[in-house]
Amino acid sequence: MIGNLIYDYCRELFYINRSITGNGVRETLKSISKKVDNFQIREVPSGTKCFDWVVPEEWNVKDAFVKDEKGNKIIDFKENNIHLMGYSKPIDKVISYDELINKLYTLPRFPNAIPYITSYYKKDWGFCVTENQKNNLKNQNYHVKIDSSFSNGSLSYGEVLIKGKSKKEIIFSTYICHPSLANDNLSGPVLATYLAMHLQKIKNLRFSYRFIFIPETIGAIAYLNENLNNLKKNTYAGFILTCVGDNNNYSYLSSRSGESICDKVALHVLDNLKIKFKKYSFHERGSDERQYSSPGIDLPFCSVMRSKYGEFDEYHTSLDNLDFISSEGFEGSFNIYKKIIHVFENNYTYKTMILGEPQLGKRGLYPNTSTKKSHNEVKDLMNLISYSDGKKSLLEIANEIKVPIWDLSLLARKLIEHKILKKV
Ligand code: ZN
């Protein structure tokens, strides 16, 4: 089961300390490069101006903890890396109980969950703990140590282009900046890895496929800053891969127009696989479609997710862990994206080569015995011929006659063999 492989890979990468920059991102990308051929890892130097933003200093952490007066580590980054507020500045100091309490972040609503907090653009420090952990602290002094560093380094990202016959690209973009958090977000990069591996095994692809692994927001902005012309020239459709690991819900977030080809393909797949899903409009966006689809950039991106970011209780907490996601969750997501790819690969436009209705019987296309199944197949065949005017795409015909495109494309193949249809 492919879901098992993806889940195991997620577990393998789960404990790496990722952020928007730093060695954790590089380690993650290096691991992916061992699975995906021709995977490119690129670096954008700190201080690079990208549109309205500047690539921040690179952040790395060796260790971080809080010790009580007896020397017991009561908060330990090495136990769970989300204990440390992302981008915390270094500190090594004994502080009072009151000072420590002011630097702790908790989630009173979920007293057993550690929240995930970052402070990328304001230099600060802090620890994230459970509400229960905070309530158990005694009034004493604490030794706080954060062995972190900021340097003039770079922001790392990865990408791979899998070339098809057409230069037109279908883009899958995913982010790689969260530490030990599963559905949001490691599920995205690991699914993207396995989709890329899957596509690299297919010969004669019609479209080209680009997989982009970037830190969220600043990474997308840095990527667009470097690659905007190419993206504008070649992008046919785009998907943000995120929140694809749990097995609770399916969600779809539309592109800005809601009517781009990525929306049409995603909705066709979800509807025809008879999957129950919650539909979100572009107002409810929250990931890198914010950058890809901003005015002037105008690239069509939508998302098919499981439980959407911000919509599940475990989101951005220690409860979004390896228990929250599952092999079944990944299996479902993988199969949907495989189907989405299948639709793009098969959505041709056809034209009939015969005036009037072709005589199916003399070509052996008309069943000798009439059953309900054969009746429906002839109906679909005749409908396909009738709508194949060289203008309507197979997807449009499939929606019109309410047949999954993956069934219709088999019929189209048959009609091509019998020289009734041709591709335009
Ligand atoms: Zn997130």
Tab-separated table of N, CA and C in Angstrom, residues 7-87:
chain	number	residue	atom	x	y	z
A	7	TYR	N	3.484	7.196	4.762
A	7	TYR	CA	3.433	7.409	6.218
A	7	TYR	C	4.809	7.146	6.848
A	8	ASP	N	5.440	6.044	6.437
A	8	ASP	CA	6.763	5.714	7.005
A	8	ASP	C	7.778	6.814	6.698
A	9	TYR	N	7.676	7.371	5.498
A	9	TYR	CA	8.612	8.443	5.138
A	9	TYR	C	8.345	9.690	5.991
A	10	CYS	N	7.082	9.930	6.270
A	10	CYS	CA	6.721	11.069	7.121
A	10	CYS	C	7.316	10.879	8.518
A	11	ARG	N	7.245	9.647	9.011
A	11	ARG	CA	7.806	9.374	10.344
A	11	ARG	C	9.316	9.587	10.330
A	12	GLU	N	9.937	9.195	9.215
A	12	GLU	CA	11.400	9.337	9.121
A	12	GLU	C	11.835	10.807	9.213
A	13	LEU	N	11.048	11.699	8.629
A	13	LEU	CA	11.445	13.123	8.583
A	13	LEU	C	10.840	13.950	9.712
A	14	PHE	N	9.954	13.333	10.486
A	14	PHE	CA	9.106	14.100	11.393
A	14	PHE	C	9.885	14.925	12.424
A	15	TYR	N	10.951	14.344	12.975
A	15	TYR	CA	11.597	14.989	14.133
A	15	TYR	C	12.649	16.026	13.752
A	16	ILE	N	12.853	16.256	12.474
A	16	ILE	CA	13.840	17.259	12.048
A	16	ILE	C	13.311	18.651	12.403
A	17	ASN	N	14.218	19.508	12.907
A	17	ASN	CA	13.779	20.857	13.276
A	17	ASN	C	13.785	21.771	12.051
A	18	ARG	N	12.629	21.851	11.396
A	18	ARG	CA	12.513	22.729	10.227
A	18	ARG	C	12.040	24.122	10.638
A	19	SER	N	12.388	25.098	9.829
A	19	SER	CA	11.881	26.457	9.995
A	19	SER	C	11.913	27.089	8.604
A	20	ILE	N	11.787	28.410	8.515
A	20	ILE	CA	11.811	28.993	7.169
A	20	ILE	C	13.224	29.007	6.570
A	21	THR	N	14.233	28.871	7.434
A	21	THR	CA	15.615	28.708	6.942
A	21	THR	C	16.300	27.698	7.862
A	22	GLY	N	17.523	27.343	7.514
A	22	GLY	CA	18.327	26.542	8.438
A	22	GLY	C	18.572	25.120	7.987
A	23	ASN	N	19.379	24.438	8.807
A	23	ASN	CA	19.854	23.105	8.427
A	23	ASN	C	18.747	22.053	8.402
A	24	GLY	N	17.693	22.263	9.179
A	24	GLY	CA	16.586	21.298	9.167
A	24	GLY	C	15.911	21.238	7.805
A	25	VAL	N	15.788	22.405	7.168
A	25	VAL	CA	15.195	22.455	5.820
A	25	VAL	C	16.127	21.737	4.844
A	26	ARG	N	17.437	22.026	4.968
A	26	ARG	CA	18.405	21.393	4.065
A	26	ARG	C	18.415	19.878	4.214
A	27	GLU	N	18.361	19.429	5.471
A	27	GLU	CA	18.381	17.976	5.729
A	27	GLU	C	17.141	17.319	5.098
A	28	THR	N	15.999	17.998	5.225
A	28	THR	CA	14.755	17.485	4.641
A	28	THR	C	14.884	17.414	3.119
A	29	LEU	N	15.401	18.484	2.521
A	29	LEU	CA	15.532	18.520	1.063
A	29	LEU	C	16.534	17.472	0.574
A	30	LYS	N	17.611	17.301	1.333
A	30	LYS	CA	18.630	16.319	0.947
A	30	LYS	C	18.035	14.915	0.952
A	31	SER	N	17.204	14.648	1.939
A	31	SER	CA	16.554	13.341	1.995
A	31	SER	C	15.650	13.143	0.774
A	32	ILE	N	14.895	14.170	0.423
A	32	ILE	CA	13.994	14.053	-0.738
A	32	ILE	C	14.808	13.831	-2.015
A	33	SER	N	15.976	14.492	-2.086
A	33	SER	CA	16.809	14.372	-3.293
A	33	SER	C	17.317	12.944	-3.487
A	34	LYS	N	17.308	12.153	-2.417
A	34	LYS	CA	17.734	10.742	-2.571
A	34	LYS	C	16.614	9.887	-3.149
A	35	LYS	N	15.389	10.390	-3.105
A	35	LYS	CA	14.253	9.621	-3.618
A	35	LYS	C	13.827	10.080	-5.019
A	36	VAL	N	14.001	11.379	-5.271
A	36	VAL	CA	13.500	11.960	-6.521
A	36	VAL	C	14.698	12.292	-7.418
A	37	ASP	N	14.729	11.741	-8.629
A	37	ASP	CA	15.847	12.012	-9.548
A	37	ASP	C	15.858	13.479	-9.976
A	38	ASN	N	17.035	13.982	-10.262
A	38	ASN	CA	17.220	15.362	-10.766
A	38	ASN	C	16.659	16.418	-9.831
A	39	PHE	N	16.595	16.120	-8.571
A	39	PHE	CA	16.068	17.088	-7.601
A	39	PHE	C	17.124	18.170	-7.372
A	40	GLN	N	16.703	19.418	-7.515
A	40	GLN	CA	17.634	20.540	-7.379
A	40	GLN	C	17.405	21.247	-6.040
A	41	ILE	N	18.492	21.481	-5.320
A	41	ILE	CA	18.376	22.264	-4.081
A	41	ILE	C	19.022	23.621	-4.335
A	42	ARG	N	18.292	24.675	-4.060
A	42	ARG	CA	18.809	26.021	-4.349
A	42	ARG	C	18.815	26.860	-3.070
A	43	GLU	N	19.690	27.865	-3.073
A	43	GLU	CA	19.849	28.715	-1.889
A	43	GLU	C	19.652	30.180	-2.290
A	44	VAL	N	18.858	30.898	-1.535
A	44	VAL	CA	18.680	32.340	-1.756
A	44	VAL	C	19.325	33.043	-0.551
A	45	PRO	N	20.373	33.843	-0.791
A	45	PRO	CA	21.119	34.433	0.338
A	45	PRO	C	20.256	35.313	1.244
A	46	SER	N	20.555	35.281	2.539
A	46	SER	CA	19.923	36.196	3.495
A	46	SER	C	20.126	37.618	2.999
A	47	GLY	N	19.134	38.449	3.166
A	47	GLY	CA	19.248	39.853	2.747
A	47	GLY	C	18.769	40.093	1.323
A	48	THR	N	18.482	39.019	0.565
A	48	THR	CA	18.004	39.219	-0.810
A	48	THR	C	16.628	39.872	-0.781
A	49	LYS	N	16.484	40.931	-1.566
A	49	LYS	CA	15.186	41.600	-1.616
A	49	LYS	C	14.296	40.853	-2.604
A	50	CYS	N	13.114	40.493	-2.146
A	50	CYS	CA	12.167	39.768	-2.995
A	50	CYS	C	10.836	40.508	-2.914
A	51	PHE	N	10.490	41.211	-3.992
A	51	PHE	CA	9.285	42.055	-3.974
A	51	PHE	C	9.313	42.941	-2.719
A	52	ASP	N	8.297	42.790	-1.849
A	52	ASP	CA	8.194	43.667	-0.679
A	52	ASP	C	8.902	43.090	0.557
A	53	TRP	N	9.594	41.973	0.381
A	53	TRP	CA	10.172	41.249	1.511
A	53	TRP	C	11.678	41.141	1.364
A	54	VAL	N	12.331	40.774	2.481
A	54	VAL	CA	13.770	40.517	2.452
A	54	VAL	C	13.989	39.146	3.089
A	55	VAL	N	14.801	38.308	2.462
A	55	VAL	CA	15.093	36.982	3.038
A	55	VAL	C	15.782	37.185	4.385
A	56	PRO	N	15.230	36.620	5.446
A	56	PRO	CA	15.798	36.867	6.784
A	56	PRO	C	17.112	36.121	7.001
A	57	GLU	N	17.737	36.424	8.125
A	57	GLU	CA	18.949	35.703	8.501
A	57	GLU	C	18.605	34.231	8.711
A	58	GLU	N	19.607	33.404	8.496
A	58	GLU	CA	19.388	31.965	8.701
A	58	GLU	C	19.426	31.650	10.196
A	59	TRP	N	18.497	30.803	10.607
A	59	TRP	CA	18.367	30.455	12.035
A	59	TRP	C	18.679	28.981	12.239
A	60	ASN	N	19.552	28.708	13.189
A	60	ASN	CA	19.840	27.314	13.549
A	60	ASN	C	19.832	27.165	15.061
A	61	VAL	N	19.500	25.974	15.509
A	61	VAL	CA	19.419	25.694	16.961
A	61	VAL	C	20.232	24.452	17.273
A	62	LYS	N	21.070	24.569	18.318
A	62	LYS	CA	21.788	23.369	18.788
A	62	LYS	C	21.019	22.740	19.934
A	63	ASP	N	20.497	23.582	20.835
A	63	ASP	CA	19.827	23.052	22.021
A	63	ASP	C	18.985	24.170	22.648
A	64	ALA	N	18.018	23.774	23.436
A	64	ALA	CA	17.217	24.769	24.183
A	64	ALA	C	16.514	24.036	25.313
A	65	PHE	N	16.588	24.623	26.483
A	65	PHE	CA	15.908	23.990	27.621
A	65	PHE	C	15.650	25.000	28.733
A	66	VAL	N	14.807	24.595	29.676
A	66	VAL	CA	14.627	25.329	30.931
A	66	VAL	C	14.888	24.325	32.043
A	67	LYS	N	15.769	24.698	32.993
A	67	LYS	CA	16.079	23.817	34.127
A	67	LYS	C	15.554	24.438	35.409
A	68	ASP	N	15.070	23.578	36.318
A	68	ASP	CA	14.643	24.097	37.633
A	68	ASP	C	15.869	24.233	38.547
A	69	GLU	N	15.623	24.616	39.797
A	69	GLU	CA	16.761	24.867	40.708
A	69	GLU	C	17.582	23.616	40.985
A	70	LYS	N	16.936	22.454	40.859
A	70	LYS	CA	17.662	21.195	41.099
A	70	LYS	C	18.423	20.717	39.870
A	71	GLY	N	18.288	21.464	38.776
A	71	GLY	CA	19.002	21.071	37.549
A	71	GLY	C	18.214	20.115	36.663
A	72	ASN	N	16.927	19.872	36.995
A	72	ASN	CA	16.105	19.014	36.125
A	72	ASN	C	15.627	19.817	34.919
A	73	LYS	N	15.755	19.214	33.734
A	73	LYS	CA	15.223	19.881	32.536
A	73	LYS	C	13.706	19.746	32.579
A	74	ILE	N	13.019	20.859	32.704
A	74	ILE	CA	11.560	20.772	32.767
A	74	ILE	C	10.909	21.140	31.423
A	75	ILE	N	11.662	21.791	30.551
A	75	ILE	CA	11.219	22.003	29.169
A	75	ILE	C	12.437	21.682	28.306
A	76	ASP	N	12.261	20.821	27.316
A	76	ASP	CA	13.423	20.349	26.562
A	76	ASP	C	13.121	20.307	25.070
A	77	PHE	N	13.818	21.152	24.337
A	77	PHE	CA	13.698	21.205	22.868
A	77	PHE	C	13.982	19.839	22.245
A	78	LYS	N	14.910	19.088	22.894
A	78	LYS	CA	15.285	17.791	22.302
A	78	LYS	C	14.180	16.752	22.478
A	79	GLU	N	13.263	17.031	23.375
A	79	GLU	CA	12.132	16.110	23.573
A	79	GLU	C	11.043	16.403	22.541
A	80	ASN	N	10.810	17.679	22.302
A	80	ASN	CA	9.861	18.071	21.253
A	80	ASN	C	10.280	19.457	20.747
A	81	ASN	N	10.626	19.530	19.453
A	81	ASN	CA	11.185	20.801	18.964
A	81	ASN	C	10.159	21.939	18.906
A	82	ILE	N	8.853	21.619	19.025
A	82	ILE	CA	7.928	22.765	19.036
A	82	ILE	C	7.869	23.455	20.400
A	83	HIS	N	8.583	22.886	21.403
A	83	HIS	CA	8.696	23.601	22.687
A	83	HIS	C	9.360	24.975	22.507
A	84	LEU	N	10.226	25.062	21.517
A	84	LEU	CA	10.953	26.326	21.322
A	84	LEU	C	10.219	27.188	20.308
A	85	MET	N	9.926	28.422	20.669
A	85	MET	CA	9.318	29.349	19.724
A	85	MET	C	10.261	29.497	18.522
A	86	GLY	N	9.719	29.332	17.318
A	86	GLY	CA	10.541	29.413	16.114
A	86	GLY	C	11.221	30.760	15.982
A	87	TYR	N	12.500	30.740	15.616
A	87	TYR	CA	13.325	31.940	15.451
A	87	TYR	C	13.662	32.626	16.776
